[in-house]
Coordinates of C-alpha atoms in Angstrom, one line a residue:
X1 CA 118.7 -79.7 -21.8
X2 CA 118.0 -81.5 -17.9
X3 CA 117.1 -78.5 -16.1
X4 CA 119.5 -76.8 -14.1
X5 CA 119.7 -78.1 -10.3
X6 CA 118.8 -76.3 -7.8
X7 CA 121.3 -74.9 -4.7
X8 CA 120.8 -75.8 -1.5
X9 CA 120.6 -72.4 0.6
X10 CA 121.5 -72.9 4.4
X11 CA 120.7 -69.9 7.2
X12 CA 124.0 -69.9 8.8
X13 CA 122.9 -66.6 11.1
X14 CA 121.3 -67.2 14.6
X15 CA 117.5 -66.0 13.7
X16 CA 116.0 -64.6 17.6
X17 CA 113.1 -66.4 19.2
X18 CA 110.9 -62.7 20.1
X19 CA 109.8 -64.7 23.1
X20 CA 112.2 -65.7 24.7
X21 CA 115.1 -63.3 23.3
X22 CA 117.7 -66.2 22.8
X23 CA 118.4 -68.0 19.3
X24 CA 117.2 -69.9 17.8
X25 CA 119.0 -72.3 16.6
X26 CA 122.3 -71.9 19.0
X27 CA 122.4 -75.4 19.1
X28 CA 124.0 -75.8 16.0
X29 CA 127.5 -74.1 16.8
X30 CA 129.6 -76.6 18.9
X31 CA 131.1 -75.3 22.3
X32 CA 134.4 -75.8 23.6
X33 CA 134.6 -78.8 26.3
X34 CA 135.4 -77.8 29.5
X35 CA 136.6 -80.6 32.2
X36 CA 134.0 -81.1 34.9
X37 CA 136.4 -81.8 37.4
X38 CA 140.4 -81.1 38.8
X39 CA 140.4 -85.3 38.1
X40 CA 139.5 -85.3 34.5
X41 CA 141.8 -82.1 34.5
X42 CA 144.8 -84.7 35.3
X43 CA 143.9 -87.0 33.2
X44 CA 145.0 -84.8 30.5
X45 CA 148.8 -83.5 31.7
X46 CA 150.2 -80.8 29.6
X47 CA 152.2 -81.0 26.5
X48 CA 156.4 -81.1 26.9
X49 CA 157.3 -78.0 26.0
X50 CA 160.1 -78.2 22.6
X51 CA 162.1 -75.6 24.4
X52 CA 162.7 -74.4 28.0
X53 CA 161.1 -71.4 29.5
X54 CA 162.5 -67.9 27.7
X55 CA 164.9 -66.5 30.3
X56 CA 164.3 -62.6 30.5
X57 CA 168.0 -62.2 29.8
X58 CA 168.3 -62.7 25.5
X59 CA 172.0 -63.4 25.9
X60 CA 172.1 -65.8 28.4
X61 CA 173.0 -69.3 26.4
X62 CA 173.1 -71.6 29.4
X63 CA 170.7 -73.6 27.3
X64 CA 173.0 -74.9 24.6
X65 CA 176.4 -74.9 27.1
X66 CA 176.7 -75.4 31.0
X67 CA 179.2 -73.0 30.7
X68 CA 181.9 -76.3 29.5
X69 CA 184.3 -75.4 26.0
X70 CA 185.9 -77.5 24.0
X71 CA 189.8 -76.6 23.1
X72 CA 190.0 -76.4 19.0
X73 CA 193.8 -77.8 19.5
X74 CA 193.8 -80.5 21.6
X75 CA 190.2 -81.7 21.4
X76 CA 189.2 -81.7 25.2
X77 CA 186.7 -80.3 26.7
X78 CA 186.6 -78.9 29.8
X79 CA 184.6 -75.3 31.8
X80 CA 185.4 -72.6 33.0
X81 CA 185.6 -73.6 36.2
X82 CA 188.0 -76.3 36.7
X83 CA 190.1 -74.2 34.2
X84 CA 192.3 -72.7 36.5
X85 CA 192.7 -75.8 38.9
X86 CA 193.9 -78.0 35.9
X87 CA 196.2 -75.3 35.0
X88 CA 198.7 -76.4 37.4
X89 CA 198.6 -79.8 36.5
X90 CA 199.3 -79.7 33.5
X91 CA 202.3 -78.4 31.3
X92 CA 202.6 -76.2 29.0
X93 CA 201.7 -77.1 25.0
X94 CA 205.3 -77.2 23.1
X95 CA 205.2 -75.2 20.0
X96 CA 205.9 -76.4 16.7
X97 CA 208.9 -74.7 16.3
X98 CA 210.4 -76.4 19.5
X99 CA 208.8 -79.8 18.4
X100 CA 210.4 -79.1 14.9
X101 CA 214.3 -79.3 17.2
X102 CA 213.8 -82.0 19.4
X103 CA 215.4 -85.2 18.6
X104 CA 213.8 -87.7 15.9
X105 CA 212.0 -85.1 14.2
X106 CA 212.4 -85.3 10.5
X107 CA 212.9 -81.8 10.0
X108 CA 215.9 -82.2 12.7
X109 CA 216.9 -84.8 10.6
X110 CA 217.0 -82.7 7.7
X111 CA 219.1 -79.9 9.0
X112 CA 221.8 -82.3 10.2
X113 CA 222.4 -84.3 6.9
X114 CA 223.2 -80.1 5.5
X115 CA 225.7 -80.2 8.3
X116 CA 223.8 -78.0 10.7
X117 CA 224.1 -77.9 14.0
X118 CA 220.3 -78.7 15.3
X119 CA 221.5 -79.3 18.5
X120 CA 222.8 -75.8 18.7
X121 CA 219.5 -74.2 16.7
X122 CA 217.8 -76.3 19.3
X123 CA 219.6 -74.4 22.3
X124 CA 218.6 -70.9 20.2
X125 CA 214.8 -71.5 20.4
X126 CA 214.6 -72.9 23.9
X127 CA 216.5 -69.3 24.6
X128 CA 213.7 -67.5 22.2
X129 CA 216.6 -65.8 19.5
X130 CA 214.2 -67.2 16.6
X131 CA 215.1 -64.2 14.2
X132 CA 218.9 -65.8 14.3
X133 CA 217.7 -69.5 14.1
X134 CA 215.7 -67.9 10.4
X135 CA 219.1 -66.4 9.5
X136 CA 221.2 -68.7 9.9
X137 CA 218.3 -71.0 7.5
X138 CA 218.3 -68.6 5.0
X139 CA 222.4 -68.3 4.7
X140 CA 222.4 -72.2 4.1
X141 CA 219.0 -71.9 1.7
X142 CA 217.6 -74.7 4.0
X143 CA 214.2 -73.9 4.3
X144 CA 211.4 -76.1 3.2
X145 CA 207.4 -75.8 3.8
X146 CA 207.6 -77.3 6.3
X147 CA 209.9 -75.5 7.8
X148 CA 208.2 -71.8 7.0
X149 CA 205.5 -73.4 8.6
X150 CA 207.0 -74.3 11.9
X151 CA 207.9 -70.6 12.5
X152 CA 204.0 -69.2 12.1
X153 CA 204.1 -68.7 15.1
X154 CA 206.6 -67.0 16.1
X155 CA 208.0 -63.7 16.7
X156 CA 210.0 -63.7 13.3
X157 CA 210.4 -60.3 11.7
X158 CA 212.2 -60.9 8.7
X159 CA 212.3 -64.3 6.1
X160 CA 214.8 -64.5 3.5
X161 CA 213.7 -67.3 0.9
X162 CA 216.1 -65.8 -1.9
X163 CA 218.0 -67.7 -4.5
X164 CA 221.4 -67.5 -5.9
X165 CA 221.7 -65.8 -9.5
X166 CA 222.8 -68.1 -11.4
X167 CA 224.9 -67.1 -14.9
X168 CA 222.3 -68.3 -17.6
X169 CA 220.0 -65.7 -15.3
X170 CA 217.9 -68.3 -13.9
X171 CA 217.9 -70.7 -10.4
X172 CA 216.0 -74.2 -10.3
X173 CA 214.4 -73.9 -6.8
X174 CA 213.9 -77.4 -4.7
X175 CA 210.9 -76.4 -4.1
X176 CA 208.3 -75.3 -5.9
X177 CA 207.1 -71.0 -4.8
X178 CA 203.6 -71.7 -4.5
X179 CA 204.6 -74.9 -1.7
X180 CA 207.2 -72.4 -0.5
X181 CA 204.8 -69.6 0.5
X182 CA 201.5 -71.2 0.7
X183 CA 202.1 -71.1 4.9
X184 CA 202.4 -67.7 4.4
X185 CA 198.5 -67.9 3.1
X186 CA 197.2 -68.3 7.0
X187 CA 195.3 -65.9 9.3
X188 CA 196.4 -65.0 12.3
X189 CA 200.2 -66.3 11.5
X190 CA 203.5 -64.5 10.9
X191 CA 201.9 -61.3 12.3
X192 CA 205.2 -59.9 13.0
X193 CA 207.2 -60.5 9.9
X194 CA 207.8 -57.0 8.4
X195 CA 210.6 -57.5 6.1
X196 CA 210.3 -61.1 2.7
X197 CA 213.4 -61.4 0.6
X198 CA 211.8 -63.3 -2.6
X199 CA 214.4 -62.1 -4.7
X200 CA 215.4 -64.5 -7.9
X201 CA 212.3 -67.0 -7.4
X202 CA 210.3 -67.2 -10.7
X203 CA 206.4 -66.1 -9.7
X204 CA 203.5 -66.3 -10.6
X205 CA 200.8 -63.4 -10.3
X206 CA 198.8 -66.4 -8.4
X207 CA 202.3 -67.6 -5.9
X208 CA 202.1 -63.1 -5.2
X209 CA 198.4 -63.8 -3.6
X210 CA 199.9 -65.6 -1.2
X211 CA 201.2 -62.8 0.4
X212 CA 197.8 -60.7 0.6
X213 CA 197.4 -62.0 4.8
X214 CA 200.5 -60.6 5.6
X215 CA 199.6 -58.2 8.2
X216 CA 202.8 -56.4 9.2
X217 CA 204.5 -56.4 5.8
X218 CA 207.1 -53.2 4.7
X219 CA 210.0 -54.6 2.8
X220 CA 209.5 -56.4 0.2
X221 CA 211.9 -57.4 -2.1
X222 CA 211.2 -59.6 -5.6
X223 CA 213.8 -58.7 -7.9
X224 CA 214.1 -60.9 -11.0
X225 CA 210.9 -62.6 -10.0
X226 CA 209.4 -62.6 -13.4
X227 CA 206.6 -60.9 -12.4
X228 CA 203.8 -59.0 -14.3
X229 CA 202.0 -55.6 -13.7
X230 CA 199.2 -57.7 -12.8
X231 CA 201.1 -59.3 -9.9
X232 CA 201.4 -55.9 -8.4
X233 CA 197.3 -55.3 -8.1
X234 CA 197.8 -57.7 -5.0
X235 CA 200.2 -55.9 -3.0
X236 CA 197.7 -52.9 -2.8
X237 CA 196.1 -54.5 -0.2
X238 CA 199.4 -53.6 1.9
X239 CA 199.2 -50.2 1.1
X240 CA 199.0 -49.4 4.7
X241 CA 201.9 -51.1 5.7
X242 CA 204.6 -51.2 3.1
X243 CA 207.4 -48.7 2.7
X244 CA 209.9 -50.3 0.6
X245 CA 209.1 -52.2 -2.5
X246 CA 212.1 -53.7 -5.4
X247 CA 210.3 -54.8 -8.3
X248 CA 213.9 -54.6 -10.5
X249 CA 215.0 -56.7 -13.3
X250 CA 211.4 -58.0 -14.3
X251 CA 210.7 -57.0 -18.0
X252 CA 207.0 -57.5 -17.6
X253 CA 206.6 -54.6 -15.7
X254 CA 205.6 -51.8 -18.0
X255 CA 204.0 -48.5 -18.0
X256 CA 200.7 -49.5 -17.1
X257 CA 202.3 -50.1 -13.6
X258 CA 202.2 -46.7 -12.7
X259 CA 198.5 -46.5 -11.6
X260 CA 199.8 -49.8 -9.1
X261 CA 201.7 -46.8 -7.3
X262 CA 199.3 -44.8 -6.5
X263 CA 197.3 -46.1 -3.7
X264 CA 201.0 -46.9 -1.9
X265 CA 200.7 -43.6 -0.4
X266 CA 203.3 -45.0 2.4
X267 CA 206.3 -45.6 -0.1
X268 CA 209.8 -44.0 1.0
X269 CA 211.6 -46.3 -1.8
X270 CA 211.1 -47.7 -5.3
X271 CA 213.9 -49.7 -7.1
X272 CA 213.1 -50.0 -11.0
X273 CA 216.0 -50.8 -12.2
X274 CA 215.9 -53.3 -15.2
X275 CA 211.8 -52.8 -16.0
X276 CA 210.5 -52.0 -19.3
X277 CA 209.0 -48.5 -17.9
X278 CA 209.3 -45.7 -20.3
X279 CA 210.8 -41.7 -20.2
X280 CA 207.4 -40.4 -20.4
X281 CA 205.8 -42.6 -17.9
X282 CA 208.3 -42.3 -15.8
X283 CA 208.2 -38.6 -15.9
X284 CA 204.4 -38.6 -15.2
X285 CA 204.9 -41.2 -12.2
X286 CA 206.9 -38.7 -10.1
X287 CA 204.3 -36.4 -11.1
X288 CA 201.5 -37.4 -10.5
X289 CA 201.4 -40.9 -9.2
X290 CA 204.3 -41.0 -6.2
X291 CA 203.6 -40.0 -3.0
X292 CA 205.5 -37.4 -1.5
X293 CA 208.8 -38.2 0.6
X294 CA 209.3 -41.4 -2.0
X295 CA 212.6 -42.0 -3.1
X296 CA 213.6 -43.7 -6.7
X297 CA 216.5 -46.2 -6.0
X298 CA 216.9 -47.4 -8.9
X299 CA 215.8 -46.1 -12.6
X300 CA 216.2 -48.1 -15.9
X301 CA 218.8 -47.8 -17.9
X302 CA 217.7 -45.5 -20.2
X303 CA 216.2 -43.0 -18.0
X304 CA 219.7 -43.2 -16.6
X305 CA 221.0 -42.3 -19.6
X306 CA 218.3 -39.5 -20.7
X307 CA 218.7 -37.6 -17.5
X308 CA 223.0 -37.8 -18.1
X309 CA 222.7 -36.1 -21.6
X310 CA 219.8 -33.2 -20.3
X311 CA 221.9 -30.1 -21.9
X312 CA 221.3 -32.2 -25.3
X313 CA 217.7 -32.2 -25.3
X314 CA 216.9 -28.1 -23.5
X315 CA 219.0 -25.5 -21.5
X316 CA 218.9 -27.0 -18.3
X317 CA 219.7 -23.5 -16.5
X318 CA 217.0 -21.1 -17.7
X319 CA 219.2 -17.6 -17.1
X320 CA 216.2 -14.8 -15.5
X321 CA 214.5 -13.2 -17.8
X322 CA 213.4 -16.5 -19.4
X323 CA 209.9 -19.0 -18.8
X324 CA 210.5 -22.1 -16.3
X325 CA 207.0 -22.0 -15.6
X326 CA 205.4 -24.2 -18.7
X327 CA 201.9 -22.8 -17.5
X328 CA 202.6 -19.4 -18.4
X329 CA 203.7 -20.4 -21.9
X330 CA 200.2 -20.1 -23.1
X331 CA 200.0 -16.1 -21.8
X332 CA 203.7 -15.7 -24.1
X333 CA 203.2 -13.3 -26.9
X334 CA 205.1 -14.3 -30.4
X335 CA 208.5 -12.9 -29.8
X336 CA 208.8 -14.0 -26.1
X337 CA 208.2 -17.4 -27.8
X338 CA 210.4 -17.4 -30.1
X339 CA 213.2 -15.7 -28.2
X340 CA 212.8 -18.8 -25.3
X341 CA 212.8 -21.8 -27.9
X342 CA 216.3 -19.6 -29.4
X343 CA 217.9 -20.3 -26.1
X344 CA 216.6 -24.1 -26.1
X345 CA 218.0 -24.3 -29.7
X346 CA 221.2 -23.5 -29.0
X347 CA 221.6 -26.9 -26.8
X348 CA 219.6 -28.8 -29.3
X349 CA 219.8 -28.3 -33.0
X350 CA 216.5 -30.1 -33.3
X351 CA 214.7 -26.9 -31.9
X352 CA 212.7 -25.3 -34.5
X353 CA 211.6 -21.7 -33.6
X354 CA 209.4 -21.1 -36.9
X355 CA 205.6 -21.8 -37.1
X356 CA 202.3 -20.8 -36.2
X357 CA 201.7 -19.3 -32.4
X358 CA 200.0 -22.8 -31.6
X359 CA 203.0 -24.7 -32.7
X360 CA 205.2 -22.2 -30.9
X361 CA 203.6 -22.8 -27.6
X362 CA 202.7 -26.3 -28.2
X363 CA 206.8 -26.7 -28.3
X364 CA 208.0 -24.8 -25.5
X365 CA 205.2 -26.0 -23.5
X366 CA 206.6 -29.7 -24.1
X367 CA 210.0 -28.7 -23.5
X368 CA 209.7 -27.2 -20.3
X369 CA 207.5 -29.4 -19.4
X370 CA 210.0 -32.5 -19.9
X371 CA 212.6 -30.2 -17.8
X372 CA 210.4 -29.7 -15.1
X373 CA 210.0 -33.7 -15.0
X374 CA 213.6 -34.7 -15.2
X375 CA 214.6 -32.2 -12.5
X376 CA 211.6 -33.9 -10.3
X377 CA 213.5 -37.3 -10.9
X378 CA 216.5 -35.9 -10.2
X379 CA 215.4 -34.5 -6.9
X380 CA 214.0 -38.4 -5.8
X381 CA 216.4 -40.0 -6.8
X382 CA 219.0 -42.2 -4.5
X383 CA 218.4 -41.9 -0.9
X384 CA 218.0 -38.7 1.4
X385 CA 221.2 -36.8 2.7

């Protein structure tokens, strides 16, 4: 076995000379070179700095742009100094709506092909009668995706995109709803739009999602659009503005839809005719979910039948001395329970007045609970006087 190799030990510590008091091996450490003269230092110019001198003001952005800006629409670079001077010489930009009604434009040709006096509409646009122009287009049912886009930056407050109901219950639109509603899905567009009518347009959940960026929407008509409960969740973002909602004639709206109305605290009008919301769910909707002051302007047909025939289910008019509040039933005695059930049995022969106390309490509590809920439905049904 070869002998182990001995390591060479080097001592780097400085040893002090006892006679002179200076390090004995001080020459082993390299020292930084210093220029001897000013000429020698001038021969080596300083390195170029990567950035300019740091400003004492951290918000100073002059090193990025010298008071210049870039116009996003025109692509012309200018400065703040000559902005005011050039304002008088440059013409005011023409809006997209005015451009659409100029002679030779494709939108104007489209309107003229459908017997529309485009010249009159152009004069109305020049007079800022934007809403009147939109109403004329809605009356003639001539909306196109390009035409909707032209009104994006205008002060339009009402947009009517409804389709006429055909005899078989549905209509075939000229443009898919997704293309027609796509211009609405843009930030800082249609900022004044408060009323949107989409009646009889067959819409999907994704189509309803295109309405999420409308900041001022208060009235929405989705009657006969074929939407389901999932589509309604896209309306929760309008809880601060939405006051009127029409979801009539949509069979896909069921009992689970009542949870969507709870966040809509500004809702004052709700249309539910032609939906599949059951009577028990409608009762819970009125008691627990609808905001105070909301009116039911229409309800399903079976609910109307139940309200009209409430005298056949229980005693609608309870005389004095009988229990009206469902919360007081549990504290009643057996004779009192039987006496109250006998009163309701006069109107509904299916009501049984015999059984244990637990059964009688449950039976009377259910009757009084339905009566209380139905009375609340009657109270909020229709327009307020």
